[in-house]
CSV table of C-alpha atoms in Angstrom, one decimal:
chain,number,residue,atom,x,y,z
K,1,MET,CA,51.3,-22.2,2.4
K,2,ALA,CA,47.8,-21.7,0.8
K,3,ARG,CA,49.4,-19.7,-2.1
K,4,GLU,CA,51.9,-22.4,-2.7
K,5,MET,CA,49.0,-24.7,-3.0
K,6,GLU,CA,47.1,-22.5,-5.2
K,7,LYS,CA,50.0,-22.1,-7.6
K,8,ARG,CA,50.3,-25.8,-7.6
K,9,ILE,CA,46.8,-26.5,-8.3
K,10,GLU,CA,46.5,-24.1,-10.9
K,11,GLU,CA,49.8,-25.8,-12.7
K,12,VAL,CA,48.1,-28.7,-12.4
K,13,CYS,CA,44.8,-27.3,-14.1
K,14,SER,CA,46.9,-25.6,-16.9
K,15,ARG,CA,48.5,-28.9,-17.8
K,16,ILE,CA,45.4,-30.7,-18.3
K,17,LEU,CA,43.9,-28.1,-20.5
K,18,ILE,CA,47.3,-27.9,-22.4
K,19,SER,CA,47.3,-31.6,-22.6
K,20,SER,CA,43.6,-31.5,-23.9
K,21,ARG,CA,44.7,-28.9,-26.5
K,22,ASN,CA,47.3,-30.8,-27.7
K,23,GLU,CA,45.4,-34.1,-28.4
K,24,LEU,CA,42.9,-32.0,-30.2
K,25,TYR,CA,45.5,-30.5,-32.4
K,26,ILE,CA,46.9,-34.2,-33.4
K,27,HIS,CA,43.6,-34.9,-35.0
K,28,LEU,CA,42.1,-31.5,-36.0
K,29,ARG,CA,45.1,-29.8,-37.8
K,30,PHE,CA,42.5,-27.2,-38.9
K,31,PHE,CA,41.9,-26.0,-35.6
K,32,ASP,CA,45.6,-25.2,-34.8
K,33,VAL,CA,45.4,-21.6,-34.1
K,34,ALA,CA,41.8,-21.4,-32.7
K,35,LEU,CA,43.0,-24.2,-29.9
K,36,SER,CA,46.0,-21.9,-28.9
K,37,ALA,CA,43.5,-18.9,-29.1
K,38,PHE,CA,43.0,-19.1,-25.0
K,39,ILE,CA,44.5,-17.9,-22.1
K,40,TYR,CA,43.7,-20.3,-18.8
K,41,VAL,CA,42.0,-18.5,-16.1
K,42,MET,CA,41.3,-20.1,-12.5
K,43,GLY,CA,38.7,-18.6,-10.3
K,44,GLU,CA,35.4,-20.2,-8.9
K,45,GLN,CA,33.2,-19.5,-12.3
K,46,ASN,CA,30.3,-20.9,-10.2
K,47,GLY,CA,31.5,-24.7,-10.5
K,48,GLU,CA,31.9,-25.0,-14.5
K,49,LEU,CA,33.6,-24.0,-17.2
K,50,GLY,CA,33.3,-20.7,-19.4
K,51,THR,CA,34.7,-18.5,-21.9
K,52,ASP,CA,34.7,-14.6,-22.9
K,53,GLY,CA,36.4,-15.3,-26.2
K,54,VAL,CA,39.8,-14.7,-24.9
K,55,GLY,CA,40.2,-16.9,-22.0
K,56,ILE,CA,38.9,-20.1,-20.6
K,57,TYR,CA,37.9,-19.5,-16.7
K,58,TYR,CA,37.6,-22.6,-14.7
K,59,ASP,CA,36.5,-24.2,-11.3
K,60,PRO,CA,39.7,-26.4,-10.3
K,61,GLY,CA,37.2,-28.5,-8.5
K,62,TYR,CA,34.7,-29.1,-11.5
K,63,LEU,CA,37.6,-29.5,-13.9
K,64,GLY,CA,39.5,-31.9,-11.7
K,65,GLY,CA,36.2,-33.8,-11.6
K,66,LEU,CA,36.0,-33.6,-15.3
K,67,TYR,CA,39.2,-35.2,-15.8
K,68,ARG,CA,38.7,-38.1,-13.9
K,69,GLN,CA,35.7,-39.1,-15.6
K,70,GLY,CA,38.1,-39.3,-18.7
K,71,ARG,CA,40.4,-37.0,-20.9
K,72,ARG,CA,37.3,-37.2,-23.5
K,73,GLU,CA,35.1,-35.1,-21.1
K,74,VAL,CA,37.8,-32.5,-21.0
K,75,ASN,CA,38.5,-32.8,-24.7
K,76,ARG,CA,34.7,-32.3,-25.4
K,77,ALA,CA,34.4,-29.3,-23.4
K,78,TYR,CA,37.5,-27.4,-24.8
K,79,LEU,CA,36.4,-28.1,-28.4
K,80,HIS,CA,32.7,-27.2,-27.2
K,81,MET,CA,33.8,-23.7,-26.0
K,82,MET,CA,36.3,-23.0,-28.9
K,83,LEU,CA,33.3,-23.9,-31.6
K,84,HIS,CA,31.3,-21.5,-29.8
K,85,CYS,CA,33.8,-18.6,-30.2
K,86,LEU,CA,34.2,-20.0,-33.6
K,87,PHE,CA,30.7,-19.9,-34.7
K,88,ALA,CA,30.5,-16.0,-33.0
K,89,HIS,CA,27.8,-17.3,-30.6
K,90,LEU,CA,29.0,-15.0,-28.0
K,91,TRP,CA,28.3,-12.2,-30.2
K,92,LYS,CA,25.3,-12.7,-31.7
K,93,LYS,CA,22.2,-9.9,-31.9
K,94,VAL,CA,19.5,-11.6,-31.2
K,95,ARG,CA,16.8,-9.2,-30.1
K,96,ILE,CA,14.5,-9.3,-33.2
K,97,ARG,CA,14.8,-12.9,-33.8
K,98,LYS,CA,13.6,-13.7,-29.9
K,99,GLN,CA,10.8,-11.1,-30.3
K,100,LEU,CA,9.3,-12.7,-33.2
K,101,ALA,CA,9.5,-16.1,-31.7
K,102,ALA,CA,7.8,-14.3,-28.7
K,103,LYS,CA,4.8,-14.4,-31.0
K,104,THR,CA,5.0,-18.2,-31.9
K,105,LEU,CA,5.6,-18.9,-28.3
K,106,GLY,CA,2.9,-16.7,-26.9
K,107,ILE,CA,5.2,-14.9,-24.7
K,108,SER,CA,4.9,-11.1,-24.1
K,109,TRP,CA,8.3,-9.4,-24.9
K,110,LYS,CA,8.4,-7.8,-21.3
K,111,ASP,CA,8.5,-11.3,-19.7
K,112,GLY,CA,11.9,-12.2,-18.5
K,113,GLU,CA,13.2,-8.4,-18.4
K,114,ASN,CA,13.4,-8.6,-14.2
K,115,GLY,CA,16.6,-10.7,-15.0
K,116,GLN,CA,15.2,-14.0,-14.9
K,117,GLU,CA,15.5,-16.0,-17.8
K,118,ASP,CA,12.4,-17.0,-20.0
K,119,LEU,CA,11.9,-19.7,-22.4
K,120,ARG,CA,13.3,-17.4,-25.6
K,121,ASP,CA,16.7,-17.3,-23.7
K,122,ILE,CA,16.9,-20.9,-22.9
K,123,LEU,CA,16.0,-22.2,-26.2
K,124,TRP,CA,18.8,-19.7,-27.8
K,125,ASP,CA,21.3,-21.0,-25.6
K,126,LEU,CA,19.9,-24.5,-26.3
K,127,ALA,CA,20.4,-23.7,-30.2
K,128,CYS,CA,24.1,-23.0,-29.3
K,129,ASP,CA,24.7,-25.8,-27.7
K,130,ILE,CA,23.3,-28.0,-30.2
K,131,SER,CA,25.0,-26.4,-32.8
K,132,VAL,CA,28.3,-27.2,-31.5
K,133,GLU,CA,27.5,-30.6,-29.9
K,134,SER,CA,26.4,-31.8,-33.5
K,135,ILE,CA,29.6,-31.2,-35.2
K,136,ILE,CA,31.4,-33.1,-32.3
K,137,ASP,CA,29.2,-35.8,-32.2
K,138,GLY,CA,29.7,-36.0,-36.1
K,139,LEU,CA,33.6,-36.4,-35.7
K,140,ALA,CA,34.5,-39.9,-36.0
K,141,LEU,CA,37.3,-39.3,-33.5
K,142,HIS,CA,38.2,-41.5,-30.3
K,143,CYS,CA,39.3,-38.7,-28.3
K,144,VAL,CA,35.9,-37.1,-28.1
K,145,ARG,CA,33.5,-39.5,-29.2
K,146,LYS,CA,30.9,-40.9,-26.9
K,147,PRO,CA,27.8,-43.2,-27.0
K,148,MET,CA,24.8,-40.6,-27.9
K,149,SER,CA,21.6,-40.7,-25.9
K,150,GLY,CA,18.3,-41.8,-27.4
K,151,ASP,CA,17.1,-38.1,-26.7
K,152,ARG,CA,20.1,-36.7,-28.5
K,153,ARG,CA,19.8,-38.8,-31.4
K,154,ASN,CA,15.9,-38.3,-32.0
K,155,LEU,CA,16.3,-34.3,-31.5
K,156,TYR,CA,19.3,-34.4,-34.3
K,157,ALA,CA,17.1,-36.5,-36.9
K,158,SER,CA,14.2,-34.0,-36.2
K,159,LEU,CA,16.4,-31.1,-37.0
K,160,ARG,CA,18.0,-32.3,-39.8
K,161,LYS,CA,14.5,-33.5,-41.6
K,162,LYS,CA,14.1,-29.3,-41.8
K,163,ARG,CA,17.9,-27.9,-41.8
K,164,LYS,CA,20.7,-29.0,-43.8
K,165,THR,CA,22.9,-27.0,-41.7
K,166,LEU,CA,22.4,-27.0,-37.9
K,167,ASN,CA,23.7,-23.6,-37.3
K,168,ALA,CA,22.4,-21.7,-34.1
K,169,GLU,CA,20.4,-19.4,-36.0
K,170,GLY,CA,18.0,-22.2,-37.7
K,171,VAL,CA,18.2,-24.3,-34.6
K,172,PHE,CA,16.6,-21.4,-32.8
K,173,GLU,CA,13.8,-21.1,-35.4
K,174,GLU,CA,12.9,-25.0,-35.6
K,175,LEU,CA,12.9,-25.2,-31.7
K,176,VAL,CA,10.6,-22.0,-31.4
K,177,LYS,CA,8.2,-24.2,-34.0
K,178,MET,CA,8.3,-27.0,-32.1
K,179,GLN,CA,6.9,-24.9,-28.9
K,180,PRO,CA,8.1,-27.0,-26.1
K,181,SER,CA,7.0,-26.2,-22.6
K,182,GLN,CA,9.7,-24.9,-20.3
K,183,GLU,CA,10.1,-28.2,-18.5
K,184,GLN,CA,10.9,-30.2,-22.1
K,185,ALA,CA,13.2,-27.5,-23.0
K,186,LEU,CA,15.0,-27.6,-19.6
K,187,LEU,CA,15.4,-31.7,-20.3
K,188,TRP,CA,17.2,-30.7,-23.7
K,189,GLU,CA,19.2,-27.8,-21.9
K,190,ARG,CA,20.6,-30.5,-19.5
K,191,GLU,CA,21.3,-33.4,-22.0
K,192,PHE,CA,23.2,-30.7,-24.3
K,193,HIS,CA,25.0,-28.3,-21.6
K,194,CYS,CA,28.5,-28.4,-21.3
K,195,ASP,CA,29.5,-24.7,-20.2
K,196,ASP,CA,28.6,-21.7,-18.5
K,197,HIS,CA,27.3,-18.8,-21.0
K,198,ARG,CA,27.1,-15.8,-18.4
K,199,LEU,CA,30.5,-14.7,-19.3
K,200,TRP,CA,28.5,-14.1,-22.9
K,201,LYS,CA,26.6,-11.2,-21.7
K,202,GLY,CA,29.6,-8.9,-20.9
K,203,GLY,CA,30.1,-9.5,-17.4
K,204,ARG,CA,34.0,-9.4,-17.7
K,205,LYS,CA,35.7,-6.3,-19.6
K,206,ASN,CA,38.4,-7.3,-21.7
K,207,PRO,CA,41.1,-4.5,-22.4
K,208,PRO,CA,40.7,-2.2,-25.4
K,209,PHE,CA,43.7,-3.9,-26.7
K,210,GLN,CA,41.8,-7.4,-26.8
K,211,ARG,CA,39.4,-7.6,-29.9
K,212,PRO,CA,37.7,-11.2,-29.4
K,213,GLU,CA,35.2,-10.7,-32.0
K,214,LYS,CA,37.7,-9.6,-35.0
K,215,ASN,CA,40.5,-12.1,-33.6
K,216,TRP,CA,38.0,-14.8,-34.1
K,217,GLU,CA,36.7,-13.6,-37.6
K,218,ASP,CA,40.2,-14.1,-38.6
K,219,ILE,CA,40.6,-17.3,-37.4
K,220,ARG,CA,37.4,-18.5,-39.0
K,221,ASP,CA,38.5,-16.8,-42.6
K,222,ARG,CA,41.8,-18.6,-42.4
K,223,MET,CA,40.3,-21.8,-41.3
K,224,GLU,CA,37.7,-21.8,-44.5
K,225,THR,CA,40.5,-21.2,-46.4
K,226,GLU,CA,42.5,-24.1,-45.5
K,227,MET,CA,39.5,-26.5,-45.6
K,228,GLU,CA,38.9,-25.5,-49.3
K,229,THR,CA,42.4,-26.1,-49.9
K,230,PHE,CA,42.8,-29.2,-48.3
K,231,GLY,CA,39.3,-30.4,-48.4
K,232,GLN,CA,40.4,-33.7,-49.7
K,233,ASP,CA,41.8,-34.6,-46.3
K,234,MET,CA,39.1,-33.6,-44.2
K,235,ALA,CA,37.6,-36.2,-41.8
K,236,ARG,CA,34.6,-37.6,-41.2
K,237,GLY,CA,32.0,-35.2,-39.7
K,238,GLN,CA,34.3,-32.0,-40.8
K,239,ALA,CA,31.7,-31.4,-43.9
K,240,GLY,CA,28.9,-30.0,-41.6
K,241,LEU,CA,31.5,-27.4,-39.9
K,242,LYS,CA,32.7,-26.4,-43.2
K,243,GLU,CA,29.0,-25.7,-44.0
K,244,GLN,CA,28.4,-23.8,-40.7
K,245,ILE,CA,31.8,-21.7,-41.2
K,246,LYS,CA,30.9,-20.7,-44.6
K,247,ALA,CA,27.4,-19.6,-43.3
K,248,GLU,CA,29.3,-17.5,-40.7
K,249,ASN,CA,31.5,-16.3,-43.3
K,250,ARG,CA,29.3,-15.4,-45.9
K,251,ASP,CA,29.1,-11.8,-47.5
K,252,THR,CA,26.8,-9.7,-45.6
K,253,ARG,CA,28.0,-6.6,-46.5
K,254,ASP,CA,25.9,-3.1,-46.3
K,255,TYR,CA,23.1,-2.9,-48.7
K,256,ARG,CA,23.6,0.6,-48.9
K,257,ARG,CA,27.2,0.7,-50.2
K,258,PHE,CA,26.5,-2.5,-52.2
K,259,LEU,CA,24.1,-0.4,-54.3
K,260,SER,CA,27.2,1.7,-55.1
K,261,LYS,CA,28.2,-0.8,-57.6
K,262,PHE,CA,25.3,0.0,-60.2
K,263,ALA,CA,26.4,3.7,-59.9
K,264,VAL,CA,27.7,5.4,-63.4
K,265,LEU,CA,29.8,8.3,-64.0
K,266,ARG,CA,28.0,10.9,-65.8
K,267,GLU,CA,28.1,15.0,-66.1
K,268,GLU,CA,25.4,16.8,-64.0
K,269,GLN,CA,24.7,20.4,-64.2
K,270,MET,CA,25.5,21.9,-61.0
K,271,VAL,CA,28.0,24.2,-59.3
K,272,ASP,CA,31.3,22.5,-58.9
K,273,LEU,CA,32.4,23.7,-55.7
K,274,ASP,CA,35.7,21.6,-55.7
K,275,SER,CA,37.3,23.6,-58.8
K,276,PHE,CA,36.7,27.0,-57.3
K,277,ASP,CA,39.7,29.0,-55.9
K,278,TYR,CA,39.0,31.3,-53.6
K,279,ILE,CA,42.7,32.9,-54.2
K,280,PHE,CA,42.3,33.7,-57.9
K,281,TYR,CA,38.5,34.8,-57.3
K,282,SER,CA,39.8,37.5,-54.5
K,283,TYR,CA,42.8,38.7,-56.5
K,284,GLY,CA,40.3,39.6,-59.4
K,285,MET,CA,37.9,41.1,-57.3
K,286,SER,CA,40.7,43.6,-55.8
K,287,LEU,CA,42.4,44.0,-58.9
K,288,TYR,CA,39.1,44.8,-61.1
K,289,GLY,CA,36.7,45.8,-58.7
K,290,ASN,CA,33.6,43.5,-59.8
K,291,MET,CA,35.8,41.1,-62.0
K,292,PRO,CA,36.7,37.6,-60.6
K,293,LEU,CA,39.3,35.8,-62.4
K,294,LEU,CA,38.1,32.4,-62.1
K,295,GLU,CA,34.2,31.0,-62.4
K,296,PRO,CA,33.0,27.7,-60.9
K,297,GLN,CA,32.0,25.2,-63.7
K,298,GLU,CA,28.6,24.8,-64.2
K,299,THR,CA,28.7,20.9,-64.4
K,300,ARG,CA,30.4,18.1,-62.5
K,301,GLU,CA,30.8,14.7,-62.7
K,302,VAL,CA,29.5,12.3,-60.3
K,303,LYS,CA,28.8,8.7,-59.7
K,304,LYS,CA,24.8,8.1,-59.4
K,305,ILE,CA,22.6,5.2,-60.2
K,306,GLN,CA,20.6,5.9,-63.3
K,307,ASP,CA,19.2,2.9,-65.0
K,308,PHE,CA,18.5,-0.7,-63.2
K,309,VAL,CA,16.1,-3.2,-62.9
K,310,ILE,CA,15.1,-4.5,-59.6
K,311,ALA,CA,13.2,-8.0,-60.2
K,312,ILE,CA,11.4,-9.7,-56.9
K,313,ASP,CA,10.8,-13.4,-56.5
K,314,THR,CA,7.2,-13.5,-55.4
K,315,SER,CA,6.8,-17.3,-55.5
K,316,MET,CA,5.8,-19.3,-52.8
K,317,SER,CA,9.3,-19.7,-50.9
K,318,CYS,CA,9.9,-15.9,-50.3
K,319,SER,CA,7.4,-14.2,-47.6
K,320,GLY,CA,5.7,-11.3,-48.3
K,321,GLU,CA,7.0,-9.5,-45.0
K,322,LEU,CA,10.9,-10.2,-46.2
K,323,VAL,CA,9.8,-8.7,-49.9
K,324,ARG,CA,7.8,-5.5,-48.4
K,325,GLY,CA,11.0,-5.1,-46.0
K,326,PHE,CA,13.7,-5.1,-49.1
K,327,LEU,CA,11.3,-2.7,-50.8
K,328,ARG,CA,11.2,-0.6,-47.9
K,329,GLU,CA,15.0,-0.6,-47.5
K,330,THR,CA,15.7,-0.1,-51.6
K,331,TYR,CA,13.3,2.9,-51.3
K,332,SER,CA,14.8,4.3,-48.0
K,333,VAL,CA,18.3,4.2,-50.1
K,334,LEU,CA,17.0,5.7,-53.4
K,335,ARG,CA,14.9,8.6,-52.1
K,336,GLU,CA,18.2,10.3,-50.9
K,337,GLN,CA,19.1,13.0,-53.5
K,338,GLU,CA,22.4,11.7,-53.9
K,339,CYS,CA,21.6,8.4,-54.7
K,340,PHE,CA,20.2,9.0,-58.7
K,341,PHE,CA,20.0,11.5,-61.6
K,342,ARG,CA,17.3,13.9,-61.7
K,343,ARG,CA,16.5,11.6,-64.9
K,344,MET,CA,16.4,7.9,-64.2
K,345,GLN,CA,14.3,4.6,-65.0
K,346,ILE,CA,14.0,1.9,-62.6
K,347,HIS,CA,11.9,-1.3,-63.6
K,348,VAL,CA,10.5,-2.9,-60.4
K,349,ILE,CA,9.4,-6.5,-61.9
K,350,GLN,CA,7.5,-9.1,-59.7
K,351,CYS,CA,7.9,-12.4,-61.3
K,352,ASP,CA,7.7,-15.9,-60.1
K,353,GLU,CA,8.1,-18.5,-63.0
K,354,ARG,CA,6.6,-16.0,-65.3
K,355,ILE,CA,6.6,-11.8,-65.4
K,356,GLN,CA,3.6,-10.8,-63.0
K,357,SER,CA,4.3,-7.0,-63.4
K,358,ASP,CA,6.4,-4.4,-64.5
K,359,ARG,CA,6.3,-0.9,-63.1
K,360,LEU,CA,8.4,2.1,-64.3
K,361,ILE,CA,9.7,4.1,-61.6
K,362,THR,CA,10.9,7.5,-63.1
K,363,SER,CA,11.1,10.1,-59.7
K,364,GLN,CA,10.9,9.8,-56.1
K,365,GLU,CA,7.3,10.6,-55.8
K,366,GLU,CA,6.4,7.6,-58.1
K,367,LEU,CA,8.7,5.3,-56.1
K,368,LYS,CA,7.1,6.9,-53.0
K,369,GLU,CA,3.7,6.1,-54.0
K,370,TYR,CA,4.4,2.6,-55.6
K,371,MET,CA,5.9,1.5,-52.2
K,372,GLU,CA,2.9,3.0,-50.1
K,373,ASN,CA,0.2,1.0,-52.7
K,374,LEU,CA,2.2,-2.3,-52.8
K,375,GLU,CA,0.6,-5.4,-53.8
K,376,LEU,CA,2.3,-8.8,-54.4
K,377,ALA,CA,1.5,-11.0,-57.4
K,378,GLY,CA,2.4,-14.5,-57.9
K,379,LYS,CA,3.2,-17.3,-55.5
K,380,GLY,CA,4.3,-19.9,-58.3
K,381,GLY,CA,7.3,-21.5,-59.0
K,382,THR,CA,10.7,-20.0,-59.1
K,383,ASP,CA,12.4,-19.6,-62.7
K,384,PHE,CA,15.1,-16.8,-63.2
K,385,ARG,CA,15.3,-16.8,-67.1
K,386,PRO,CA,11.7,-15.1,-68.0
K,387,VAL,CA,13.2,-11.7,-66.6
K,388,PHE,CA,16.4,-12.3,-68.3
K,389,GLN,CA,14.4,-12.7,-71.8
K,390,TYR,CA,11.8,-9.8,-70.9
K,391,ILE,CA,15.1,-7.3,-70.5
K,392,GLN,CA,16.5,-8.8,-73.7
K,393,GLU,CA,13.0,-7.9,-75.6
K,394,LYS,CA,12.9,-4.7,-73.9
K,395,GLN,CA,16.9,-3.7,-75.1
K,396,ARG,CA,15.9,-5.2,-78.6
K,397,LYS,CA,13.0,-2.6,-79.2
K,398,GLY,CA,15.5,0.1,-78.4
K,399,GLU,CA,14.2,0.3,-74.5
K,400,LEU,CA,16.5,0.1,-71.5
K,401,ARG,CA,19.5,1.1,-73.5
K,402,GLY,CA,21.5,2.8,-70.5
K,403,LEU,CA,20.9,-0.4,-68.3
K,404,LYS,CA,23.7,-0.8,-65.6
K,405,GLY,CA,22.4,-3.6,-63.5
K,406,LEU,CA,19.9,-6.0,-62.5
K,407,LEU,CA,19.0,-6.7,-58.7
K,408,TYR,CA,17.4,-10.1,-58.0
K,409,PHE,CA,15.8,-10.3,-54.5
K,410,THR,CA,15.4,-14.2,-53.9
K,411,ASP,CA,15.9,-17.0,-51.7
K,412,GLY,CA,18.0,-18.5,-54.8
K,413,LYS,CA,16.3,-21.7,-55.1
K,414,GLY,CA,15.6,-21.7,-59.1
K,415,ILE,CA,16.7,-21.9,-62.6
K,416,PHE,CA,19.5,-20.1,-63.4
K,417,PRO,CA,20.3,-18.7,-67.2
K,418,GLU,CA,23.2,-20.2,-69.0
K,419,CYS,CA,24.3,-16.9,-70.7
K,420,MET,CA,26.2,-14.0,-69.3
K,421,PRO,CA,24.0,-10.7,-70.0
K,422,PRO,CA,25.6,-7.5,-70.9
K,423,TYR,CA,24.9,-5.7,-68.2
K,424,ASP,CA,26.2,-6.2,-64.2
K,425,VAL,CA,23.7,-9.2,-62.0
K,426,ALA,CA,23.4,-9.2,-58.2
K,427,PHE,CA,21.4,-11.9,-56.8
K,428,LEU,CA,20.3,-10.6,-52.9
K,429,LEU,CA,19.5,-13.8,-51.1
K,430,MET,CA,17.4,-14.0,-48.4
K,431,GLN,CA,16.8,-17.8,-47.2
K,432,LYS,CA,16.4,-19.4,-43.9
K,433,GLU,CA,18.4,-22.6,-44.6
K,434,TYR,CA,21.9,-21.3,-44.2
K,435,GLU,CA,23.4,-23.1,-46.8
K,436,GLU,CA,25.3,-22.0,-49.5
K,437,ILE,CA,23.8,-20.8,-52.7
K,438,GLU,CA,25.6,-21.4,-56.3
K,439,VAL,CA,25.1,-18.9,-58.8
K,440,PRO,CA,26.4,-18.2,-62.3
K,441,CYS,CA,30.2,-17.5,-62.2
K,442,TRP,CA,29.0,-14.1,-64.1
K,443,ALA,CA,26.9,-13.0,-61.2
K,444,MET,CA,27.5,-11.1,-57.7
K,445,LYS,CA,25.2,-12.4,-54.6
K,446,LEU,CA,24.8,-10.6,-51.2
K,447,TYR,CA,23.3,-12.5,-48.8
K,448,LEU,CA,21.0,-9.6,-46.5
K,449,ASP,CA,20.6,-10.3,-42.8
K,450,GLU,CA,17.2,-10.7,-42.3
K,451,GLU,CA,17.4,-9.5,-38.5
K,452,GLU,CA,19.0,-6.5,-39.4
K,453,LEU,CA,16.6,-6.1,-42.0
K,454,LEU,CA,13.4,-6.5,-39.8
K,455,GLU,CA,14.8,-4.4,-37.1
K,456,ARG,CA,15.6,-1.1,-39.7
K,457,ASN,CA,12.2,-1.4,-40.7
K,458,GLU,CA,10.9,-1.6,-37.2
K,459,ARG,CA,12.4,1.3,-36.4
K,460,THR,CA,11.3,3.1,-39.9
K,461,GLU,CA,7.5,2.3,-38.9
K,462,LYS,CA,7.9,3.7,-35.5
């Protein structure tokens, strides 16, 4: 009897969730695959709802109570959890971000390591909730729309003055700057709380064949494509969703691999062991005693970096810490013997609205010396054109003839040149607004992950 009752309750709860999924799908066709990506699992779940990216885990009593308040409450909770997965909040690496926040909040990094939740954890969970709730509150749909409280409206207004896109990372940084007390943070948490985040910390192990992070990445890619294709049909409020998906999907490939685009194919003097044939070598030695039939080639074709320019935006919008971190990362790549030819020319140009300095690097030793004695110059506005004009003048004088490309480290907020130069150009974008930066069609762009960059540099310094 008890088993039959439990089965009956599970069927009713599944119908509630399926009904919610179907109602959301009718109004939000871009979410078709995302809404159907969950399985439904009944359990205690601490009297709440929660997800691990694979299933929605629910307490039947809590879900039933939510449904009695109205279908809209269930719809919002379902959409809230789905957006957490879509924006990859469950799998974010935020250790360095919280470590930096600790300095602002005056918290020791060791605080909270005894398992208790500290202010940084509260603010990160709150930032994730604000990120998805701002999307839901922006949808002009009766199935999820409800009046906003004054506290919620005021917090949205305050954040939007600072951030165009309310993604979790940006909201977290703004909340940290506000330096709220723990009591204020808990008040905000109660205002935006909708689901249990404890499953994010790996409490439930998924089978090896289930790869929720990769699955949601594929869903996000598909959704961005559909929104780009059918953007004119988007409902009001989905523009913010589109911006967040773009920010999450932006190209953050490995910088080390990206540098290979600037390699050129040249012959370099070295023994080419790949062309060495031991069979003929051994046959010649056995036949003639001391005369191998084939000697290895003395040159080899290799792809390495030879001549290129690194331009560093030293305007007020780029912090010195990030510039130094970028240069340390670049140095760690270039100091490897296999990365560049014995004869190389690397121009490191510092610039804001004009050229501040140009240092020619021709060896590893010079590169190391430049890094150890780095001094930034500038702090004016941002104009990208002087660097291109400077390079053009150098080439007119017969210099930089073998220039393969230009790497421009910047936040992307400046004046771009109109004409395409006769070499490859890549803008390496490090900016905190998480908004899409439009660069000229002839240029490449790569978003550098601030957290990963700072973490690698922290390991290097140790």
